[in-house]
Coordinates of C-alpha atoms in Angstrom, one line a residue:
Chain A
M1 CA 153.7 -111.7 145.9
E2 CA 155.3 -113.1 142.7
I3 CA 157.5 -110.1 142.1
Q4 CA 158.8 -110.2 145.7
S5 CA 159.9 -113.8 145.4
A6 CA 161.3 -113.4 142.0
I7 CA 164.0 -110.9 143.0
P8 CA 165.9 -113.0 145.5
N9 CA 165.6 -115.9 143.2
T10 CA 167.3 -114.2 140.3
A11 CA 169.9 -112.9 142.6
I12 CA 170.7 -116.4 143.9
S13 CA 170.7 -118.0 140.5
Q14 CA 173.1 -115.3 139.2
N15 CA 175.3 -116.1 142.1
T16 CA 175.3 -119.8 141.6
T17 CA 176.4 -119.4 138.0
S18 CA 179.3 -117.2 139.0
V19 CA 180.5 -118.8 142.3
N20 CA 179.1 -122.4 141.7
T21 CA 179.3 -123.8 145.1
S22 CA 176.5 -123.4 147.6
P23 CA 178.6 -122.6 150.9
H24 CA 180.3 -119.8 149.1
N25 CA 177.0 -118.5 148.0
K26 CA 175.8 -118.5 151.6
N27 CA 178.9 -116.5 152.7
D28 CA 178.4 -114.1 150.0
R29 CA 174.9 -113.3 151.0
G30 CA 176.1 -112.9 154.6
R31 CA 178.7 -110.5 153.5
R32 CA 176.2 -108.5 151.5
R33 CA 173.8 -108.3 154.5
F34 CA 176.7 -107.3 156.7
A35 CA 177.8 -104.6 154.2
F36 CA 174.3 -103.3 154.0
D37 CA 174.0 -103.2 157.7
K38 CA 177.1 -101.0 157.9
F39 CA 175.8 -98.9 155.0
M40 CA 172.5 -98.3 156.8
E41 CA 174.3 -97.4 160.0
R42 CA 176.1 -94.6 158.1
V43 CA 173.0 -93.4 156.5
V44 CA 171.2 -93.0 159.7
K45 CA 174.2 -91.4 161.2
I46 CA 174.5 -88.9 158.5
F47 CA 170.8 -87.9 158.8
S48 CA 170.9 -87.6 162.5
F49 CA 173.8 -85.1 162.2
F50 CA 171.6 -82.9 159.9
S51 CA 169.4 -81.2 162.5
P52 CA 172.1 -80.1 165.0
L53 CA 174.1 -79.0 162.0
L54 CA 171.2 -76.9 160.8
L55 CA 171.1 -75.0 164.1
I56 CA 174.8 -74.2 163.8
L57 CA 174.3 -73.1 160.1
I58 CA 171.4 -70.9 161.1
I59 CA 173.4 -69.2 163.8
A60 CA 176.3 -68.9 161.6
G61 CA 174.3 -67.4 158.8
L62 CA 172.7 -64.8 161.1
V63 CA 176.0 -63.9 162.6
I64 CA 177.6 -63.3 159.2
K65 CA 174.6 -61.3 158.0
S66 CA 174.6 -59.1 161.2
I67 CA 178.3 -58.2 160.8
P68 CA 177.8 -55.0 158.8
V69 CA 175.4 -53.4 161.5
L70 CA 177.8 -54.6 164.3
Q71 CA 180.6 -52.8 162.6
E72 CA 178.7 -49.5 162.4
N73 CA 177.0 -49.7 165.8
S74 CA 178.2 -50.8 169.2
L75 CA 176.5 -53.9 170.7
S76 CA 175.2 -51.8 173.6
D77 CA 173.7 -49.2 171.4
L78 CA 171.9 -52.0 169.5
L79 CA 170.7 -53.9 172.6
L80 CA 170.1 -51.0 175.0
G81 CA 169.2 -48.2 172.6
S82 CA 165.5 -47.2 172.4
N83 CA 165.8 -45.2 169.2
F84 CA 164.9 -47.0 166.2
K85 CA 165.0 -44.9 163.1
P86 CA 166.5 -46.7 160.1
F87 CA 166.7 -43.6 157.9
T88 CA 169.1 -41.8 160.3
G89 CA 170.9 -45.0 161.1
D90 CA 169.6 -45.5 164.6
F91 CA 169.1 -49.0 165.4
G92 CA 168.2 -49.4 169.1
L93 CA 166.4 -52.8 169.6
L94 CA 165.4 -52.4 173.2
P95 CA 161.7 -51.7 172.4
F96 CA 161.5 -55.0 170.4
I97 CA 163.3 -56.9 173.0
L98 CA 161.2 -55.7 175.8
S99 CA 158.0 -56.2 173.9
T100 CA 159.0 -59.8 173.1
V101 CA 159.8 -60.4 176.8
Y102 CA 156.6 -58.7 178.1
V103 CA 154.2 -60.5 175.6
T104 CA 155.8 -63.9 176.5
V105 CA 155.9 -63.3 180.3
I106 CA 152.1 -62.1 180.2
S107 CA 151.2 -65.3 178.3
I108 CA 153.2 -67.5 180.7
V109 CA 151.5 -65.9 183.8
I110 CA 148.1 -66.6 182.2
A111 CA 148.7 -69.9 180.5
I112 CA 150.6 -71.9 183.1
P113 CA 148.2 -71.9 185.9
L114 CA 145.2 -72.4 183.8
S115 CA 146.6 -75.1 181.7
I116 CA 147.8 -77.1 184.8
L117 CA 144.6 -76.7 186.6
T118 CA 142.8 -78.0 183.4
A119 CA 145.2 -80.9 183.1
I120 CA 144.7 -81.8 186.8
Y121 CA 140.9 -81.8 186.2
L122 CA 141.2 -84.0 183.0
S123 CA 143.6 -86.5 184.6
E124 CA 142.3 -86.8 188.1
Y125 CA 138.6 -85.8 188.2
A126 CA 137.0 -86.0 184.7
G127 CA 135.0 -89.1 183.9
K128 CA 135.5 -91.1 180.7
A129 CA 132.6 -89.5 178.9
F130 CA 134.1 -86.0 179.3
L131 CA 137.5 -87.0 178.3
K132 CA 136.1 -88.5 175.1
F133 CA 134.6 -85.2 174.4
A134 CA 137.5 -82.9 175.6
A135 CA 140.6 -84.7 174.2
P136 CA 139.7 -84.3 170.5
M137 CA 138.7 -80.7 171.1
L138 CA 142.2 -80.1 172.5
D139 CA 143.8 -81.9 169.5
I140 CA 141.9 -79.6 167.1
L141 CA 142.7 -76.5 169.1
S142 CA 146.4 -77.2 168.9
G143 CA 146.2 -77.7 165.1
I144 CA 144.4 -74.4 164.3
P145 CA 146.5 -72.2 162.1
S146 CA 147.9 -69.2 164.1
V147 CA 146.4 -66.6 161.7
I148 CA 142.9 -67.7 162.9
Y149 CA 143.9 -67.1 166.5
G150 CA 145.0 -63.7 165.2
I151 CA 141.7 -62.9 163.6
W152 CA 139.9 -64.0 166.7
G153 CA 142.1 -61.8 168.8
V154 CA 141.2 -58.9 166.6
L155 CA 137.5 -59.6 166.7
V156 CA 137.2 -60.5 170.4
V157 CA 140.4 -59.9 172.6
V158 CA 141.2 -56.4 171.1
P159 CA 137.6 -55.0 171.6
F160 CA 137.3 -56.5 175.0
I161 CA 140.5 -54.8 176.1
R162 CA 139.5 -51.5 174.7
D163 CA 135.9 -51.6 176.0
Y164 CA 136.2 -53.2 179.3
V165 CA 139.8 -53.8 180.7
G166 CA 141.0 -50.2 179.6
P167 CA 138.1 -48.2 181.2
W168 CA 138.3 -50.6 184.3
M169 CA 142.0 -49.8 184.8
G170 CA 141.4 -46.1 183.9
I171 CA 143.6 -46.2 180.8
E172 CA 142.7 -45.0 177.3
T173 CA 143.7 -47.8 174.9
T174 CA 143.0 -48.9 171.3
G175 CA 143.1 -52.4 172.5
Y176 CA 146.0 -53.3 170.3
S177 CA 148.4 -53.9 173.2
I178 CA 150.9 -56.2 174.7
L179 CA 148.1 -57.6 176.9
S180 CA 146.2 -58.6 173.8
G181 CA 149.3 -60.2 172.4
G182 CA 149.9 -62.1 175.7
I183 CA 146.3 -63.3 175.9
V184 CA 146.3 -64.6 172.3
L185 CA 149.6 -66.3 172.8
A186 CA 148.4 -67.8 176.1
I187 CA 145.5 -69.3 174.4
M188 CA 147.7 -70.7 171.6
V189 CA 150.0 -72.5 174.0
F190 CA 147.2 -73.7 176.2
P191 CA 146.4 -76.9 174.3
V192 CA 150.0 -77.8 173.9
I193 CA 150.8 -77.6 177.7
I194 CA 147.5 -79.2 178.8
Q195 CA 148.0 -82.2 176.6
I196 CA 151.6 -82.8 177.7
V197 CA 150.8 -82.2 181.4
F198 CA 147.8 -84.4 181.1
E199 CA 149.9 -87.3 179.6
V200 CA 152.5 -86.8 182.2
M201 CA 150.0 -87.1 185.1
R202 CA 148.5 -90.1 183.7
I203 CA 151.8 -91.9 183.8
V204 CA 152.0 -91.4 187.5
P205 CA 151.3 -94.9 188.9
N206 CA 147.9 -95.3 190.3
E207 CA 149.5 -97.1 193.4
L208 CA 151.0 -93.7 194.3
R209 CA 147.6 -92.2 194.6
E210 CA 146.4 -95.2 196.6
A211 CA 149.4 -94.9 198.8
T212 CA 148.8 -91.3 199.5
L213 CA 145.1 -91.7 200.1
S214 CA 145.6 -94.7 202.3
L215 CA 147.5 -92.4 204.7
G216 CA 144.3 -90.4 205.0
A217 CA 145.1 -87.6 202.5
T218 CA 142.2 -86.0 200.8
K219 CA 142.2 -86.2 197.1
W220 CA 143.4 -82.6 196.8
E221 CA 146.2 -83.1 199.1
S222 CA 147.3 -86.1 197.3
I223 CA 147.3 -84.2 194.0
R224 CA 149.0 -81.2 195.3
K225 CA 151.6 -82.7 197.5
V226 CA 152.4 -85.9 195.6
I227 CA 151.0 -86.3 192.1
I228 CA 152.2 -82.9 190.9
K229 CA 155.5 -83.3 192.6
K230 CA 156.0 -86.6 190.9
A231 CA 154.9 -85.2 187.5
S232 CA 156.9 -82.0 188.0
P233 CA 159.8 -82.8 185.7
G234 CA 157.2 -83.4 182.9
I235 CA 155.2 -80.3 183.7
I236 CA 158.3 -78.2 183.4
A237 CA 159.2 -79.8 180.2
A238 CA 155.7 -79.0 178.9
C239 CA 156.0 -75.4 179.8
I240 CA 159.4 -75.2 178.1
L241 CA 157.9 -76.6 175.0
G242 CA 154.9 -74.2 175.1
F243 CA 157.1 -71.2 175.6
S244 CA 159.8 -72.0 173.2
R245 CA 156.9 -71.7 170.7
A246 CA 155.5 -68.6 172.3
F247 CA 158.7 -66.6 172.0
G248 CA 158.8 -66.9 168.2
E249 CA 155.1 -66.9 167.5
T250 CA 154.6 -64.2 164.8
I251 CA 151.5 -63.7 162.9
A252 CA 148.9 -64.0 165.6
V253 CA 150.7 -61.7 167.9
L254 CA 151.6 -59.2 165.2
M255 CA 147.9 -58.8 164.4
V256 CA 146.9 -57.7 167.9
V257 CA 150.0 -56.1 169.5
G258 CA 149.8 -52.7 167.9
N259 CA 153.3 -52.6 166.3
M260 CA 154.4 -49.4 167.6
V261 CA 158.1 -48.7 168.2
Q262 CA 158.1 -47.7 171.8
I263 CA 159.1 -49.1 175.2
P264 CA 155.6 -50.3 176.6
H265 CA 154.9 -48.6 180.0
N266 CA 152.0 -50.6 181.0
I267 CA 150.3 -53.8 179.8
L268 CA 147.8 -51.7 177.7
D269 CA 150.5 -50.0 175.7
A270 CA 151.1 -51.1 172.1
G271 CA 154.3 -53.2 171.6
Y272 CA 156.4 -54.4 168.8
P273 CA 157.9 -57.8 169.3
I274 CA 160.9 -59.0 167.4
P275 CA 159.1 -61.6 165.2
S276 CA 156.7 -58.8 164.2
L277 CA 159.6 -56.5 163.3
I278 CA 161.2 -59.1 161.1
A279 CA 158.0 -60.2 159.4
N280 CA 156.7 -56.6 158.8
N281 CA 159.8 -55.2 157.4
Y282 CA 161.7 -58.0 155.6
G283 CA 160.3 -57.1 152.2
E284 CA 161.4 -53.5 152.2
M285 CA 164.7 -53.9 153.6
M286 CA 166.7 -53.4 150.4
S287 CA 165.9 -49.6 150.2
I288 CA 167.7 -48.6 153.4
P289 CA 171.4 -49.6 154.0
M290 CA 172.0 -51.7 157.0
Y291 CA 168.2 -52.6 157.3
D292 CA 168.7 -56.2 156.2
S293 CA 171.7 -56.6 158.6
V294 CA 169.8 -55.1 161.6
L295 CA 166.8 -57.5 160.9
M296 CA 169.2 -60.4 160.9
F297 CA 170.7 -59.2 164.1
A298 CA 167.3 -59.0 165.7
A299 CA 166.6 -62.5 164.6
L300 CA 169.9 -63.5 166.2
V301 CA 168.9 -61.8 169.4
L302 CA 165.6 -63.7 169.4
L303 CA 167.3 -67.0 168.8
V304 CA 169.8 -66.2 171.6
I305 CA 166.8 -65.4 174.1
V306 CA 165.1 -68.6 173.2
L307 CA 168.4 -70.6 173.6
I308 CA 169.1 -69.0 177.0
F309 CA 165.6 -69.7 178.1
N310 CA 165.9 -73.4 176.9
V311 CA 169.2 -74.0 178.5
Y312 CA 168.1 -72.4 181.8
S313 CA 164.9 -74.5 182.0
R314 CA 166.8 -77.7 181.1
W315 CA 169.1 -76.9 184.0
V316 CA 166.2 -76.5 186.4
L317 CA 164.7 -79.7 185.0
N318 CA 167.9 -81.7 185.6
R319 CA 168.2 -80.5 189.1
L320 CA 164.6 -81.4 189.8
E321 CA 165.0 -84.9 188.4
K322 CA 168.0 -85.4 190.6
K323 CA 166.2 -84.4 193.6
L324 CA 163.4 -86.7 192.9
N325 CA 165.5 -89.7 192.1
Chain B
M1 CA 137.8 -111.5 224.9
E2 CA 138.6 -108.6 222.7
Q3 CA 140.1 -110.8 220.2
N4 CA 136.9 -112.5 219.5
I5 CA 135.2 -109.4 218.2
P6 CA 135.7 -109.1 214.5
H7 CA 137.5 -106.0 213.5
I8 CA 136.0 -105.8 210.0
S9 CA 132.7 -107.3 209.1
I10 CA 131.5 -107.6 205.6
R11 CA 127.8 -107.9 204.9
N12 CA 126.2 -108.9 201.5
L13 CA 128.9 -106.9 199.6
N14 CA 128.4 -106.9 195.8
M15 CA 130.7 -105.0 193.4
K16 CA 130.3 -104.5 189.7
Y17 CA 132.6 -103.0 187.1
G18 CA 130.2 -102.3 184.4
N19 CA 128.9 -105.7 183.5
N20 CA 131.6 -107.6 185.3
H21 CA 130.3 -108.8 188.7
A22 CA 133.6 -108.8 190.5
L23 CA 132.5 -109.5 194.1
K24 CA 129.5 -111.7 194.7
D25 CA 127.6 -111.7 198.0
I26 CA 130.7 -111.4 200.2
N27 CA 129.9 -112.1 203.9
I28 CA 133.0 -112.5 206.2
D29 CA 134.4 -111.3 209.6
I30 CA 138.0 -110.4 209.8
P31 CA 139.3 -111.3 213.3
N32 CA 140.9 -108.7 215.5
K33 CA 144.7 -108.7 215.9
K34 CA 145.3 -111.8 213.7
V35 CA 146.8 -112.2 210.2
T36 CA 144.2 -113.1 207.7
A37 CA 145.3 -114.2 204.2
I38 CA 143.1 -113.9 201.2
I39 CA 144.1 -116.5 198.7
G40 CA 142.9 -117.6 195.3
P41 CA 144.0 -117.7 191.6
S42 CA 144.8 -114.4 189.9
G43 CA 141.7 -112.5 188.8
C44 CA 139.4 -114.0 191.5
G45 CA 138.9 -110.7 193.2
K46 CA 141.4 -110.8 196.0
T47 CA 142.8 -107.4 195.6
T48 CA 139.4 -106.0 194.7
L49 CA 138.0 -107.2 197.9
L50 CA 141.0 -105.8 199.9
K51 CA 140.5 -102.4 198.3
T52 CA 136.8 -102.3 199.4
F53 CA 138.0 -102.2 202.9
N54 CA 139.3 -98.7 202.7
R55 CA 137.3 -97.5 199.7
L56 CA 140.1 -97.3 197.4
I57 CA 138.1 -99.2 194.9
E58 CA 136.0 -96.2 194.4
N59 CA 138.9 -94.6 192.5
V60 CA 138.4 -97.0 189.7
D61 CA 136.0 -95.6 187.0
G62 CA 132.6 -97.2 186.8
T63 CA 132.4 -99.2 189.9
D64 CA 129.1 -100.0 191.6
I65 CA 129.3 -101.1 195.2
Q66 CA 126.4 -102.4 197.3
G67 CA 126.4 -103.8 200.8
E68 CA 128.2 -103.0 204.0
V69 CA 131.7 -103.0 205.4
L70 CA 131.8 -102.5 209.1
V71 CA 135.0 -101.3 210.7
D72 CA 134.7 -101.3 214.5
G73 CA 130.9 -101.6 213.9
E74 CA 130.7 -98.5 211.7
N75 CA 129.6 -98.9 208.0
I76 CA 132.3 -97.2 206.0
Y77 CA 130.0 -97.0 203.0
A78 CA 127.5 -94.9 204.9
K79 CA 126.6 -91.7 203.1
N80 CA 128.2 -89.3 205.7
A81 CA 131.3 -91.5 206.2
D82 CA 134.6 -89.6 206.8
V83 CA 136.6 -91.3 204.0
P84 CA 140.0 -89.9 204.7
N85 CA 139.7 -90.9 208.4
I86 CA 138.6 -94.5 207.5
R87 CA 141.6 -94.7 205.2
K88 CA 143.8 -93.5 208.0
K89 CA 142.8 -96.4 210.2
M90 CA 144.3 -98.8 207.6
G91 CA 147.9 -98.8 206.4
L92 CA 148.4 -100.1 202.9
L93 CA 151.3 -102.0 201.4
S94 CA 151.1 -102.4 197.7
Q95 CA 152.6 -105.0 195.4
R96 CA 155.2 -102.6 194.2
P97 CA 156.5 -100.4 196.9
M98 CA 155.6 -96.8 196.2
P99 CA 157.7 -94.2 198.0
L100 CA 156.4 -90.7 197.8
P101 CA 158.6 -88.5 195.5
M102 CA 160.4 -86.9 198.5
S103 CA 163.1 -87.6 201.1
I104 CA 163.0 -90.6 203.4
F105 CA 162.2 -88.3 206.4
D106 CA 159.4 -86.6 204.6
N107 CA 158.0 -89.9 203.5
I108 CA 157.4 -90.8 207.1
A109 CA 156.5 -87.3 208.2
F110 CA 154.0 -86.8 205.4
G111 CA 151.0 -88.6 207.0
M112 CA 151.7 -87.0 210.3
R113 CA 151.9 -83.5 208.7
I114 CA 148.6 -83.8 206.9
H115 CA 147.0 -84.8 210.1
G116 CA 148.2 -81.7 211.8
E117 CA 151.5 -82.5 213.5
R118 CA 153.8 -79.4 212.9
K119 CA 156.3 -79.6 215.8
K120 CA 159.8 -80.5 214.3
N121 CA 161.1 -82.3 217.4
V122 CA 157.9 -84.5 217.6
L123 CA 158.2 -85.3 213.9
K124 CA 161.8 -86.1 214.3
E125 CA 161.2 -88.5 217.2
K126 CA 158.3 -90.3 215.6
V127 CA 160.1 -90.7 212.3
E128 CA 162.9 -92.5 214.2
Y129 CA 160.4 -94.5 216.1
Y130 CA 158.6 -95.7 213.1
L131 CA 161.6 -96.4 211.1
Q132 CA 162.7 -98.6 214.0
Q133 CA 159.4 -100.4 214.1
A134 CA 159.9 -101.3 210.4
S135 CA 163.5 -102.3 211.1
L136 CA 164.9 -99.7 208.7
W137 CA 166.3 -97.1 211.1
E138 CA 169.9 -98.5 211.3
E139 CA 170.2 -98.6 207.4
V140 CA 168.9 -95.0 206.7
K141 CA 169.6 -92.9 209.9
D142 CA 172.6 -91.2 208.1
R143 CA 170.7 -90.2 205.0
L144 CA 167.3 -89.2 206.0
N145 CA 167.4 -86.3 203.6
Q146 CA 168.0 -88.4 200.5
P147 CA 165.2 -89.2 198.0
A148 CA 163.4 -92.3 199.1
A149 CA 163.6 -93.6 195.4
R150 CA 167.3 -94.3 196.0
L151 CA 166.6 -97.2 198.5
S152 CA 166.5 -100.7 197.4
I153 CA 163.2 -102.2 196.6
G154 CA 163.2 -104.2 199.9
Q155 CA 164.1 -101.1 201.9
Q156 CA 161.4 -99.2 200.0
Q157 CA 158.7 -101.7 201.2
R158 CA 159.9 -101.3 204.9
L159 CA 159.8 -97.6 204.3
C160 CA 156.2 -97.9 203.1
L161 CA 155.3 -99.9 206.1
A162 CA 156.8 -97.4 208.5
R163 CA 155.0 -94.6 206.6
G164 CA 151.8 -96.4 207.0
L165 CA 152.4 -97.1 210.8
A166 CA 153.2 -93.4 211.3
V167 CA 149.6 -92.4 210.9
E168 CA 148.7 -94.8 213.8
P169 CA 146.3 -97.2 212.0
E170 CA 144.5 -100.1 213.6
I171 CA 144.7 -102.4 210.5
I172 CA 147.4 -103.2 208.0
L173 CA 146.3 -104.1 204.5
G174 CA 148.9 -106.0 202.3
D175 CA 148.3 -106.5 198.6
E176 CA 150.8 -109.2 197.8
P177 CA 153.4 -107.0 199.7
T178 CA 156.2 -109.4 199.0
S179 CA 155.7 -110.3 195.4
A180 CA 158.3 -107.7 194.1
L181 CA 160.9 -108.5 196.9
D182 CA 163.9 -110.8 197.1
P183 CA 163.7 -113.7 199.6
I184 CA 165.6 -111.9 202.4
S185 CA 163.4 -108.8 202.2
T186 CA 160.4 -111.1 202.0
K187 CA 161.5 -112.7 205.2
H188 CA 161.9 -109.3 206.8
I189 CA 158.3 -108.4 206.0
E190 CA 156.9 -111.7 207.0
T191 CA 158.7 -111.5 210.5
K192 CA 157.5 -108.0 210.8
F193 CA 153.9 -109.0 210.3
T194 CA 154.0 -111.8 212.9
E195 CA 155.3 -109.2 215.3
L196 CA 152.8 -106.5 214.4
K197 CA 149.9 -108.6 214.9
E198 CA 150.2 -108.1 218.6
K199 CA 149.0 -104.6 218.0
Y200 CA 147.3 -104.6 214.5
T201 CA 144.8 -106.5 212.6
I202 CA 146.5 -107.6 209.3
V203 CA 144.7 -108.6 206.2
M204 CA 147.0 -109.7 203.2
V205 CA 146.4 -110.9 199.7
T206 CA 148.9 -113.5 198.7
H207 CA 149.1 -116.1 195.9
I208 CA 151.9 -118.0 197.8
L209 CA 150.3 -120.8 199.8
R210 CA 153.4 -121.3 201.7
Q211 CA 153.5 -117.8 202.8
A212 CA 149.9 -118.0 204.0
K213 CA 150.9 -121.1 205.9
R214 CA 153.9 -119.5 207.5
I215 CA 152.3 -116.4 208.8
A216 CA 148.4 -116.4 208.5
D217 CA 146.1 -117.4 211.3
Y218 CA 143.1 -117.4 209.1
V219 CA 142.7 -118.0 205.4
V220 CA 140.0 -116.9 203.0
F221 CA 139.9 -118.7 199.7
M222 CA 138.2 -116.9 196.8
Y223 CA 137.3 -118.0 193.4
L224 CA 135.7 -115.9 190.6
G225 CA 134.6 -113.2 192.9
E226 CA 133.0 -115.6 195.5
I227 CA 134.3 -116.7 198.9
I228 CA 134.5 -120.4 198.7
E229 CA 135.9 -121.4 202.0
H230 CA 137.4 -119.7 205.1
G231 CA 138.7 -120.6 208.4
P232 CA 141.8 -121.3 210.4
T233 CA 144.8 -121.6 208.2
L234 CA 145.7 -125.2 208.9
E235 CA 142.1 -126.4 208.7
V236 CA 141.6 -124.8 205.4
L237 CA 144.9 -125.7 203.8
N238 CA 145.3 -129.2 205.2
N239 CA 141.7 -130.4 205.2
P240 CA 139.9 -128.4 202.6
K241 CA 136.2 -129.1 202.5
H242 CA 135.2 -127.6 199.3
K243 CA 136.2 -129.2 195.9
L244 CA 137.6 -126.0 194.5
T245 CA 139.7 -125.4 197.6
Q246 CA 141.1 -128.9 197.3
E247 CA 141.9 -128.5 193.7
Y248 CA 143.6 -125.1 194.4
V249 CA 145.6 -126.3 197.4
G250 CA 146.5 -129.4 195.4
G251 CA 147.8 -127.3 192.6
V252 CA 145.2 -128.4 190.0
I253 CA 144.0 -124.8 189.6
S254 CA 146.2 -121.8 190.1

């Protein structure tokens, strides 16, 4: 307390000795506050430029690093080729691209309906007591390190696929498959989507529920035809967020997906998503020419996929919001 | 003769939110095809009472309701009561108009659709009819496919009225239906209410005494969860018998 009051006091006393008159002193202080205000505005501005700039720098870095491989191979060979043999200079990335897309799509198909139904229960049906128990669980779930999900996948999901799903579908499998990857990924994005959808549905005004019910709608009719519709922009935003994360998730998927360079023919085949390719090989890239460059190019492809997905879903979101308001 | 039979009768109604005894021994008859206004200071249970009429109050967590609410002689709190159909009998206008997140046309058609009307030309005809009933048709007939949220607040409230009428209720419940509206829109709704009481029983919550005087035939005065006094509007507002009513009407408590 004493220190705090001491600082302005000394400042003022210094001023009075140099300027002498008190009105001047007041102006001086005003000018300083004004200057500081301007200064802070600039500081805030500079920092807010950092993150967009970072994205541009990352893309630029990846592009520069990918130039060597692009000079040696055509873009179509890289994107559509299915041969990946670094020793002979074949760098077809199609198996990796398809694995990434398959794993993500499987996880979307599993996670979206389940998490939306869960969020509906939590927001529309669950009592206070259950919420008190479930909400912290979801918090913890979304904070679990992904390597733990990976271990759980190896211990539970992989054997389950091998011993039950494979025989049931009549396909021999080790269990390390894109389906396992998709399931683990779905479980990882689950809590994120549930939490956001839950929050979004709670924001829907209660009067809207009452209005719908008062027309003689049943609870489910009111949820399905009105509440979800009202919350749909938020629900879509939640899914975008969940799956931007899913595309790039590395370690948990890497542990269960099999990591074999092949184009998966069914969901029980092993796959090799781009993040796993990069994580598995980045350390040894120096020994083979072009390997460094092709990994950077693969990273660029992943980034572009995520960007396209994001831009497209934001476009959907905008259209939906216009339609509602 | 028909007018003397009460439309809604409430018998020994008690409601508790946890420890809060929100409605205490409510006994009242709501007359058929009249406007009844529930008045009282804020927090006295007006809205809560209104929401017990169509069982919307049950949606609030932790409510405990005892007693009977008879609509057309049928206890709506009976175990086997068909709640959606009870609610369908009563149109609701809330404080803030709440258009459904869809087009103007679909807002009106929504209720008819959930009750099984599928024929497009019937829906079209009825949407027009009910929009006219709510004096909104002329303003929206060229933009029925636009989102209802683009209407002004006053128009939205009339849309909500039309939407409620479209499921053919017998009763209209209004929870301070004009409190968010400008004076002209308020007048629209008030005029509409006085016209509609030919066909419907209207119960509205209001905190504006002059509004009660303008349009209500009967007034119910509530204070801290109890009905203190009720009767014909002029009788209660001009010659209140109870001390609390006198204080409220005189502006001592509000």
